[in-house]
Amino acid sequence: FCTLLEVPPPHKMAAAKKSVSKKTVAKKSVRKPRSFGRYISKVLKGSSKSKLTMSSKAVKIINSMIVDQLETIATQSAALARSAKKRPLGSREVQAAVRLTLPAELA
């Protein structure tokens, strides 16, 4: 009639109590902001035979201009998709948004 109970040693009981009382906090991974600086320099070096460079301030200005243009194209294409009542954003909407936002020579 006797049942055997396994009792863990005291140091394991303390570890078990600590693990129960600790709350696991999920850490968010911090991403670096995306930049087009690498591609800007590649285009600059590939477009001309001479070895041209840009200052970091100029690269930041060009990068912000690119990000702004992409944002306006994305919002315009989303508005076109919404007006056409299409769920997925297709290449046709993006092409139309580029034609609407950029000047005729660039589009």
CSV table of N, CA, C and O in Angstrom, one decimal:
chain,number,residue,atom,x,y,z
A,1,PHE,N,0.8,-1.2,0.0
A,1,PHE,CA,0.0,0.0,0.0
A,1,PHE,C,0.9,1.3,0.0
A,1,PHE,O,0.4,2.3,-0.2
A,2,CYS,N,2.1,1.1,0.1
A,2,CYS,CA,3.0,2.2,0.2
A,2,CYS,C,3.4,2.7,-1.2
A,2,CYS,O,3.8,1.9,-2.0
A,3,THR,N,3.2,4.0,-1.5
A,3,THR,CA,3.7,4.5,-2.8
A,3,THR,C,4.9,5.3,-2.6
A,3,THR,O,5.1,6.0,-1.6
A,4,LEU,N,5.8,5.2,-3.6
A,4,LEU,CA,7.1,5.9,-3.5
A,4,LEU,C,6.9,7.2,-4.4
A,4,LEU,O,6.5,7.2,-5.5
A,5,LEU,N,7.2,8.3,-3.7
A,5,LEU,CA,7.2,9.6,-4.4
A,5,LEU,C,8.7,10.0,-4.6
A,5,LEU,O,9.5,10.0,-3.7
A,6,GLU,N,8.9,10.5,-5.8
A,6,GLU,CA,10.3,11.0,-6.0
A,6,GLU,C,10.3,12.5,-5.7
A,6,GLU,O,9.6,13.2,-6.3
A,7,VAL,N,11.1,12.8,-4.8
A,7,VAL,CA,11.2,14.2,-4.4
A,7,VAL,C,12.6,14.7,-4.9
A,7,VAL,O,13.6,14.1,-4.6
A,8,PRO,N,12.6,15.7,-5.8
A,8,PRO,CA,13.9,16.2,-6.3
A,8,PRO,C,14.7,16.9,-5.2
A,8,PRO,O,14.2,17.3,-4.2
A,9,PRO,N,16.0,16.9,-5.4
A,9,PRO,CA,16.9,17.5,-4.4
A,9,PRO,C,16.5,19.0,-4.2
A,9,PRO,O,15.9,19.6,-5.1
A,10,PRO,N,16.9,19.6,-3.1
A,10,PRO,CA,16.5,21.0,-2.8
A,10,PRO,C,17.0,22.0,-3.9
A,10,PRO,O,16.4,22.9,-4.2
A,11,HIS,N,18.2,21.8,-4.4
A,11,HIS,CA,18.8,22.7,-5.4
A,11,HIS,C,18.0,22.7,-6.7
A,11,HIS,O,17.8,23.7,-7.4
A,12,LYS,N,17.4,21.6,-7.0
A,12,LYS,CA,16.6,21.5,-8.2
A,12,LYS,C,15.2,22.1,-8.0
A,12,LYS,O,14.6,22.6,-8.9
A,13,MET,N,14.7,22.0,-6.8
A,13,MET,CA,13.4,22.6,-6.4
A,13,MET,C,13.5,24.1,-6.5
A,13,MET,O,12.6,24.8,-7.0
A,14,ALA,N,14.7,24.7,-6.1
A,14,ALA,CA,14.8,26.1,-6.2
A,14,ALA,C,14.9,26.6,-7.6
A,14,ALA,O,14.4,27.6,-8.0
A,15,ALA,N,15.6,25.8,-8.5
A,15,ALA,CA,15.7,26.2,-9.9
A,15,ALA,C,14.3,26.1,-10.5
A,15,ALA,O,14.0,26.9,-11.4
A,16,ALA,N,13.5,25.1,-10.1
A,16,ALA,CA,12.2,25.0,-10.7
A,16,ALA,C,11.3,26.2,-10.3
A,16,ALA,O,10.6,26.7,-11.1
A,17,LYS,N,11.4,26.6,-9.1
A,17,LYS,CA,10.7,27.8,-8.6
A,17,LYS,C,11.1,29.0,-9.3
A,17,LYS,O,10.3,29.9,-9.7
A,18,LYS,N,12.4,29.2,-9.6
A,18,LYS,CA,12.9,30.4,-10.3
A,18,LYS,C,12.4,30.4,-11.7
A,18,LYS,O,12.1,31.4,-12.3
A,19,SER,N,12.4,29.2,-12.4
A,19,SER,CA,12.0,29.2,-13.8
A,19,SER,C,10.5,29.5,-13.9
A,19,SER,O,10.1,30.0,-14.9
A,20,VAL,N,9.7,29.1,-12.9
A,20,VAL,CA,8.3,29.4,-13.0
A,20,VAL,C,8.1,30.9,-12.7
A,20,VAL,O,7.2,31.5,-13.4
A,21,SER,N,8.8,31.5,-11.9
A,21,SER,CA,8.6,32.9,-11.6
A,21,SER,C,9.1,33.9,-12.6
A,21,SER,O,8.6,35.0,-12.8
A,22,LYS,N,10.1,33.4,-13.4
A,22,LYS,CA,10.6,34.3,-14.5
A,22,LYS,C,9.7,34.3,-15.7
A,22,LYS,O,9.1,33.3,-16.0
A,23,LYS,N,9.5,35.4,-16.2
A,23,LYS,CA,8.7,35.6,-17.4
A,23,LYS,C,9.6,35.7,-18.6
A,23,LYS,O,10.6,36.5,-18.6
A,24,THR,N,9.3,35.0,-19.6
A,24,THR,CA,10.1,35.1,-20.8
A,24,THR,C,9.7,36.3,-21.7
A,24,THR,O,8.5,36.5,-22.0
A,25,VAL,N,10.6,37.2,-22.0
A,25,VAL,CA,10.3,38.4,-22.7
A,25,VAL,C,10.8,38.2,-24.1
A,25,VAL,O,12.0,37.9,-24.3
A,26,ALA,N,9.9,38.3,-25.1
A,26,ALA,CA,10.4,38.2,-26.5
A,26,ALA,C,11.1,39.4,-26.9
A,26,ALA,O,10.6,40.6,-26.8
A,27,LYS,N,12.3,39.3,-27.4
A,27,LYS,CA,13.1,40.4,-27.9
A,27,LYS,C,12.8,40.7,-29.3
A,27,LYS,O,12.7,39.8,-30.1
A,28,LYS,N,12.6,41.9,-29.6
A,28,LYS,CA,12.3,42.3,-31.0
A,28,LYS,C,13.7,42.5,-31.7
A,28,LYS,O,14.6,43.2,-31.1
A,29,SER,N,13.9,42.0,-32.9
A,29,SER,CA,15.1,42.2,-33.6
A,29,SER,C,15.0,43.6,-34.2
A,29,SER,O,14.1,43.9,-34.9
A,30,VAL,N,16.0,44.4,-34.0
A,30,VAL,CA,16.1,45.7,-34.6
A,30,VAL,C,16.8,45.7,-35.9
A,30,VAL,O,17.9,45.2,-36.1
A,31,ARG,N,16.0,46.1,-36.9
A,31,ARG,CA,16.5,46.1,-38.3
A,31,ARG,C,17.1,47.4,-38.6
A,31,ARG,O,16.6,48.5,-38.2
A,32,LYS,N,18.2,47.4,-39.5
A,32,LYS,CA,18.7,48.6,-40.0
A,32,LYS,C,17.8,49.2,-41.0
A,32,LYS,O,17.2,48.4,-41.7
A,33,PRO,N,17.7,50.5,-41.1
A,33,PRO,CA,16.8,51.0,-42.1
A,33,PRO,C,17.4,50.7,-43.5
A,33,PRO,O,18.6,50.8,-43.7
A,34,ARG,N,16.6,50.4,-44.4
A,34,ARG,CA,17.1,50.0,-45.7
A,34,ARG,C,17.5,51.2,-46.5
A,34,ARG,O,16.9,52.3,-46.4
A,35,SER,N,18.6,51.1,-47.2
A,35,SER,CA,19.1,52.2,-48.0
A,35,SER,C,19.5,51.7,-49.4
A,35,SER,O,19.8,50.6,-49.6
A,36,PHE,N,19.4,52.6,-50.3
A,36,PHE,CA,19.7,52.4,-51.7
A,36,PHE,C,21.1,52.9,-52.0
A,36,PHE,O,21.5,53.0,-53.2
A,37,GLY,N,21.9,53.2,-51.0
A,37,GLY,CA,23.3,53.7,-51.2
A,37,GLY,C,24.2,52.9,-52.0
A,37,GLY,O,24.9,53.3,-52.8
A,38,ARG,N,24.1,51.6,-51.8
A,38,ARG,CA,25.0,50.6,-52.5
A,38,ARG,C,24.6,50.7,-54.0
A,38,ARG,O,25.5,50.7,-54.8
A,39,TYR,N,23.3,50.7,-54.3
A,39,TYR,CA,22.9,50.7,-55.7
A,39,TYR,C,23.2,52.0,-56.4
A,39,TYR,O,23.5,52.1,-57.6
A,40,ILE,N,23.1,53.1,-55.6
A,40,ILE,CA,23.4,54.4,-56.2
A,40,ILE,C,24.8,54.5,-56.6
A,40,ILE,O,25.1,55.0,-57.7
A,41,SER,N,25.7,54.0,-55.8
A,41,SER,CA,27.1,54.1,-56.1
A,41,SER,C,27.4,53.1,-57.3
A,41,SER,O,28.3,53.5,-58.1
A,42,LYS,N,26.8,52.0,-57.4
A,42,LYS,CA,27.0,51.1,-58.5
A,42,LYS,C,26.6,51.7,-59.8
A,42,LYS,O,27.2,51.6,-60.8
A,43,VAL,N,25.4,52.3,-59.8
A,43,VAL,CA,24.9,53.0,-61.0
A,43,VAL,C,25.8,54.1,-61.4
A,43,VAL,O,26.1,54.3,-62.6
A,44,LEU,N,26.3,54.9,-60.4
A,44,LEU,CA,27.2,56.0,-60.7
A,44,LEU,C,28.5,55.6,-61.3
A,44,LEU,O,29.0,56.1,-62.3
A,45,LYS,N,29.1,54.5,-60.8
A,45,LYS,CA,30.3,54.0,-61.3
A,45,LYS,C,30.2,53.3,-62.6
A,45,LYS,O,31.1,53.3,-63.5
A,46,GLY,N,29.0,52.6,-62.8
A,46,GLY,CA,28.8,51.9,-64.1
A,46,GLY,C,28.4,52.8,-65.2
A,46,GLY,O,28.6,52.4,-66.4
A,47,SER,N,27.9,54.0,-64.9
A,47,SER,CA,27.3,54.8,-66.0
A,47,SER,C,28.4,55.6,-66.7
A,47,SER,O,28.2,56.0,-67.8
A,48,SER,N,29.5,55.9,-66.0
A,48,SER,CA,30.6,56.7,-66.7
A,48,SER,C,31.9,55.9,-66.6
A,48,SER,O,32.1,55.1,-65.7
A,49,LYS,N,32.8,56.3,-67.5
A,49,LYS,CA,34.1,55.7,-67.5
A,49,LYS,C,35.0,56.2,-66.4
A,49,LYS,O,35.8,55.5,-65.9
A,50,SER,N,34.8,57.5,-66.1
A,50,SER,CA,35.7,58.1,-65.0
A,50,SER,C,35.2,57.6,-63.7
A,50,SER,O,34.0,57.2,-63.5
A,51,LYS,N,36.1,57.6,-62.7
A,51,LYS,CA,35.7,57.1,-61.4
A,51,LYS,C,35.2,58.3,-60.6
A,51,LYS,O,35.9,58.9,-59.8
A,52,LEU,N,33.8,58.4,-60.7
A,52,LEU,CA,33.1,59.5,-60.0
A,52,LEU,C,32.7,58.9,-58.6
A,52,LEU,O,32.4,57.7,-58.5
A,53,THR,N,32.7,59.8,-57.6
A,53,THR,CA,32.2,59.4,-56.3
A,53,THR,C,31.2,60.4,-55.8
A,53,THR,O,31.2,61.5,-56.4
A,54,MET,N,30.5,60.1,-54.8
A,54,MET,CA,29.5,61.0,-54.2
A,54,MET,C,29.8,61.1,-52.7
A,54,MET,O,30.3,60.1,-52.1
A,55,SER,N,29.5,62.2,-52.2
A,55,SER,CA,29.7,62.4,-50.7
A,55,SER,C,28.5,61.6,-50.0
A,55,SER,O,27.5,61.3,-50.6
A,56,SER,N,28.7,61.3,-48.8
A,56,SER,CA,27.7,60.6,-48.0
A,56,SER,C,26.4,61.5,-47.9
A,56,SER,O,25.3,60.9,-47.9
A,57,LYS,N,26.6,62.8,-47.8
A,57,LYS,CA,25.4,63.6,-47.7
A,57,LYS,C,24.6,63.6,-49.0
A,57,LYS,O,23.4,63.5,-49.0
A,58,ALA,N,25.3,63.6,-50.2
A,58,ALA,CA,24.6,63.5,-51.4
A,58,ALA,C,23.9,62.2,-51.6
A,58,ALA,O,22.8,62.1,-52.1
A,59,VAL,N,24.5,61.1,-51.1
A,59,VAL,CA,23.9,59.8,-51.2
A,59,VAL,C,22.6,59.7,-50.3
A,59,VAL,O,21.6,59.2,-50.7
A,60,LYS,N,22.7,60.4,-49.2
A,60,LYS,CA,21.5,60.4,-48.3
A,60,LYS,C,20.4,61.2,-49.0
A,60,LYS,O,19.2,60.8,-48.8
A,61,ILE,N,20.7,62.3,-49.7
A,61,ILE,CA,19.7,63.1,-50.3
A,61,ILE,C,19.1,62.3,-51.5
A,61,ILE,O,17.8,62.2,-51.6
A,62,ILE,N,19.9,61.6,-52.3
A,62,ILE,CA,19.4,60.8,-53.4
A,62,ILE,C,18.5,59.6,-52.8
A,62,ILE,O,17.5,59.3,-53.4
A,63,ASN,N,19.0,59.0,-51.7
A,63,ASN,CA,18.3,57.9,-51.1
A,63,ASN,C,16.9,58.4,-50.6
A,63,ASN,O,15.9,57.7,-50.9
A,64,SER,N,16.8,59.5,-50.0
A,64,SER,CA,15.5,60.0,-49.5
A,64,SER,C,14.6,60.3,-50.7
A,64,SER,O,13.4,60.1,-50.7
A,65,MET,N,15.2,60.8,-51.8
A,65,MET,CA,14.4,61.1,-53.0
A,65,MET,C,13.8,59.8,-53.6
A,65,MET,O,12.6,59.7,-54.0
A,66,ILE,N,14.6,58.7,-53.6
A,66,ILE,CA,14.2,57.5,-54.1
A,66,ILE,C,13.1,56.9,-53.3
A,66,ILE,O,12.0,56.4,-53.8
A,67,VAL,N,13.2,57.0,-52.0
A,67,VAL,CA,12.2,56.4,-51.0
A,67,VAL,C,10.9,57.2,-51.2
A,67,VAL,O,9.8,56.6,-51.2
A,68,ASP,N,11.0,58.5,-51.3
A,68,ASP,CA,9.8,59.3,-51.5
A,68,ASP,C,9.1,58.9,-52.8
A,68,ASP,O,7.8,58.8,-52.9
A,69,GLN,N,9.8,58.8,-53.9
A,69,GLN,CA,9.2,58.4,-55.2
A,69,GLN,C,8.6,57.0,-55.1
A,69,GLN,O,7.5,56.8,-55.6
A,70,LEU,N,9.2,56.1,-54.5
A,70,LEU,CA,8.7,54.7,-54.3
A,70,LEU,C,7.4,54.7,-53.5
A,70,LEU,O,6.4,54.0,-53.8
A,71,GLU,N,7.4,55.6,-52.5
A,71,GLU,CA,6.2,55.7,-51.6
A,71,GLU,C,5.0,56.3,-52.4
A,71,GLU,O,3.9,55.8,-52.3
A,72,THR,N,5.3,57.3,-53.2
A,72,THR,CA,4.2,57.9,-54.0
A,72,THR,C,3.7,57.0,-55.1
A,72,THR,O,2.5,56.9,-55.3
A,73,ILE,N,4.6,56.2,-55.7
A,73,ILE,CA,4.2,55.2,-56.7
A,73,ILE,C,3.3,54.1,-56.0
A,73,ILE,O,2.3,53.7,-56.6
A,74,ALA,N,3.7,53.7,-54.8
A,74,ALA,CA,3.0,52.6,-54.1
A,74,ALA,C,1.6,53.1,-53.7
A,74,ALA,O,0.6,52.4,-53.9
A,75,THR,N,1.5,54.3,-53.2
A,75,THR,CA,0.2,54.9,-52.8
A,75,THR,C,-0.7,55.1,-54.0
A,75,THR,O,-1.9,54.8,-54.0
A,76,GLN,N,-0.1,55.5,-55.1
A,76,GLN,CA,-0.9,55.8,-56.3
A,76,GLN,C,-1.4,54.4,-56.9
A,76,GLN,O,-2.6,54.3,-57.3
A,77,SER,N,-0.5,53.4,-56.9
A,77,SER,CA,-0.9,52.1,-57.5
A,77,SER,C,-2.0,51.5,-56.6
A,77,SER,O,-2.9,50.8,-57.0
A,78,ALA,N,-1.9,51.7,-55.3
A,78,ALA,CA,-2.9,51.1,-54.3
A,78,ALA,C,-4.2,51.8,-54.6
A,78,ALA,O,-5.3,51.2,-54.5
A,79,ALA,N,-4.2,53.1,-54.8
A,79,ALA,CA,-5.5,53.8,-55.1
A,79,ALA,C,-6.1,53.3,-56.4
A,79,ALA,O,-7.3,53.2,-56.5
A,80,LEU,N,-5.2,53.1,-57.4
A,80,LEU,CA,-5.7,52.5,-58.7
A,80,LEU,C,-6.4,51.1,-58.5
A,80,LEU,O,-7.4,50.8,-59.1
A,81,ALA,N,-5.7,50.3,-57.7
A,81,ALA,CA,-6.2,49.0,-57.5
A,81,ALA,C,-7.6,49.0,-56.7
A,81,ALA,O,-8.5,48.3,-56.9
A,82,ARG,N,-7.6,50.0,-55.8
A,82,ARG,CA,-8.8,50.1,-55.0
A,82,ARG,C,-10.0,50.6,-55.9
A,82,ARG,O,-11.1,50.2,-55.7
A,83,SER,N,-9.7,51.6,-56.8
A,83,SER,CA,-10.8,52.1,-57.6
A,83,SER,C,-11.2,51.0,-58.7
A,83,SER,O,-12.4,51.0,-59.1
A,84,ALA,N,-10.3,50.1,-59.0
A,84,ALA,CA,-10.7,49.1,-60.0
A,84,ALA,C,-11.3,47.8,-59.2
A,84,ALA,O,-11.7,46.9,-59.9
A,85,LYS,N,-11.3,47.9,-57.9
A,85,LYS,CA,-11.9,46.9,-57.0
A,85,LYS,C,-11.1,45.5,-57.3
A,85,LYS,O,-11.7,44.5,-57.4
A,86,LYS,N,-9.8,45.6,-57.4
A,86,LYS,CA,-9.0,44.5,-57.5
A,86,LYS,C,-8.3,44.2,-56.2
A,86,LYS,O,-7.7,45.2,-55.6
A,87,ARG,N,-8.2,43.0,-55.8
A,87,ARG,CA,-7.6,42.7,-54.5
A,87,ARG,C,-6.1,42.6,-54.6
A,87,ARG,O,-5.4,43.3,-53.9
A,88,PRO,N,-5.5,41.9,-55.5
A,88,PRO,CA,-4.0,41.9,-55.6
A,88,PRO,C,-3.5,43.1,-56.4
A,88,PRO,O,-4.2,43.5,-57.4
A,89,LEU,N,-2.4,43.6,-56.0
A,89,LEU,CA,-1.8,44.7,-56.7
A,89,LEU,C,-1.0,44.2,-57.9
A,89,LEU,O,0.0,43.5,-57.6
A,90,GLY,N,-1.4,44.4,-59.1
A,90,GLY,CA,-0.7,43.9,-60.2
A,90,GLY,C,0.3,44.8,-60.9
A,90,GLY,O,0.4,46.0,-60.5
A,91,SER,N,1.0,44.3,-61.9
A,91,SER,CA,1.9,45.1,-62.6
A,91,SER,C,1.3,46.2,-63.4
A,91,SER,O,1.8,47.3,-63.6
A,92,ARG,N,0.0,45.9,-63.8
A,92,ARG,CA,-0.7,47.0,-64.6
A,92,ARG,C,-0.9,48.2,-63.8
A,92,ARG,O,-0.8,49.3,-64.3
A,93,GLU,N,-1.3,48.0,-62.5
A,93,GLU,CA,-1.5,49.2,-61.7
A,93,GLU,C,-0.2,49.9,-61.4
A,93,GLU,O,-0.2,51.2,-61.3
A,94,VAL,N,0.8,49.2,-61.2
A,94,VAL,CA,2.1,49.8,-60.9
A,94,VAL,C,2.6,50.6,-62.1
A,94,VAL,O,3.1,51.8,-62.0
A,95,GLN,N,2.5,50.1,-63.3
A,95,GLN,CA,2.9,50.8,-64.5
A,95,GLN,C,2.0,52.0,-64.7
A,95,GLN,O,2.6,53.1,-65.1
A,96,ALA,N,0.7,52.0,-64.5
A,96,ALA,CA,-0.1,53.1,-64.6
A,96,ALA,C,0.3,54.2,-63.6
A,96,ALA,O,0.3,55.4,-63.9
A,97,ALA,N,0.6,53.8,-62.4
A,97,ALA,CA,1.0,54.7,-61.3
A,97,ALA,C,2.3,55.4,-61.7
A,97,ALA,O,2.5,56.6,-61.4
A,98,VAL,N,3.3,54.7,-62.3
A,98,VAL,CA,4.5,55.3,-62.7
A,98,VAL,C,4.3,56.3,-63.8
A,98,VAL,O,4.8,57.4,-63.8
A,99,ARG,N,3.4,56.0,-64.7
A,99,ARG,CA,3.0,56.9,-65.8
A,99,ARG,C,2.4,58.2,-65.3
A,99,ARG,O,2.5,59.3,-65.8
A,100,LEU,N,1.6,58.0,-64.2
A,100,LEU,CA,0.9,59.2,-63.6
A,100,LEU,C,1.8,60.1,-62.8
A,100,LEU,O,1.7,61.3,-62.8
A,101,THR,N,2.8,59.4,-62.0
A,101,THR,CA,3.6,60.2,-61.1
A,101,THR,C,4.8,60.8,-61.7
A,101,THR,O,5.2,61.9,-61.4
A,102,LEU,N,5.5,60.1,-62.6
A,102,LEU,CA,6.7,60.6,-63.3
A,102,LEU,C,6.4,61.4,-64.5
A,102,LEU,O,5.4,61.2,-65.2
A,103,PRO,N,7.3,62.3,-64.8
A,103,PRO,CA,7.1,63.1,-66.1
A,103,PRO,C,7.2,62.2,-67.3
A,103,PRO,O,7.7,61.1,-67.2
A,104,ALA,N,6.7,62.7,-68.4
A,104,ALA,CA,6.5,61.9,-69.6
A,104,ALA,C,7.9,61.3,-70.1
A,104,ALA,O,7.9,60.2,-70.6
A,105,GLU,N,8.9,62.1,-70.0
A,105,GLU,CA,10.2,61.6,-70.5
A,105,GLU,C,10.8,60.5,-69.6
A,105,GLU,O,11.4,59.6,-70.2
A,106,LEU,N,10.5,60.5,-68.4
A,106,LEU,CA,11.0,59.4,-67.5
A,106,LEU,C,10.1,58.2,-67.5
A,106,LEU,O,10.6,57.0,-67.3
A,107,ALA,N,8.8,58.4,-67.6
A,107,ALA,CA,7.9,57.3,-67.6
A,107,ALA,C,7.9,56.5,-68.9
A,107,ALA,O,7.8,55.4,-69.0
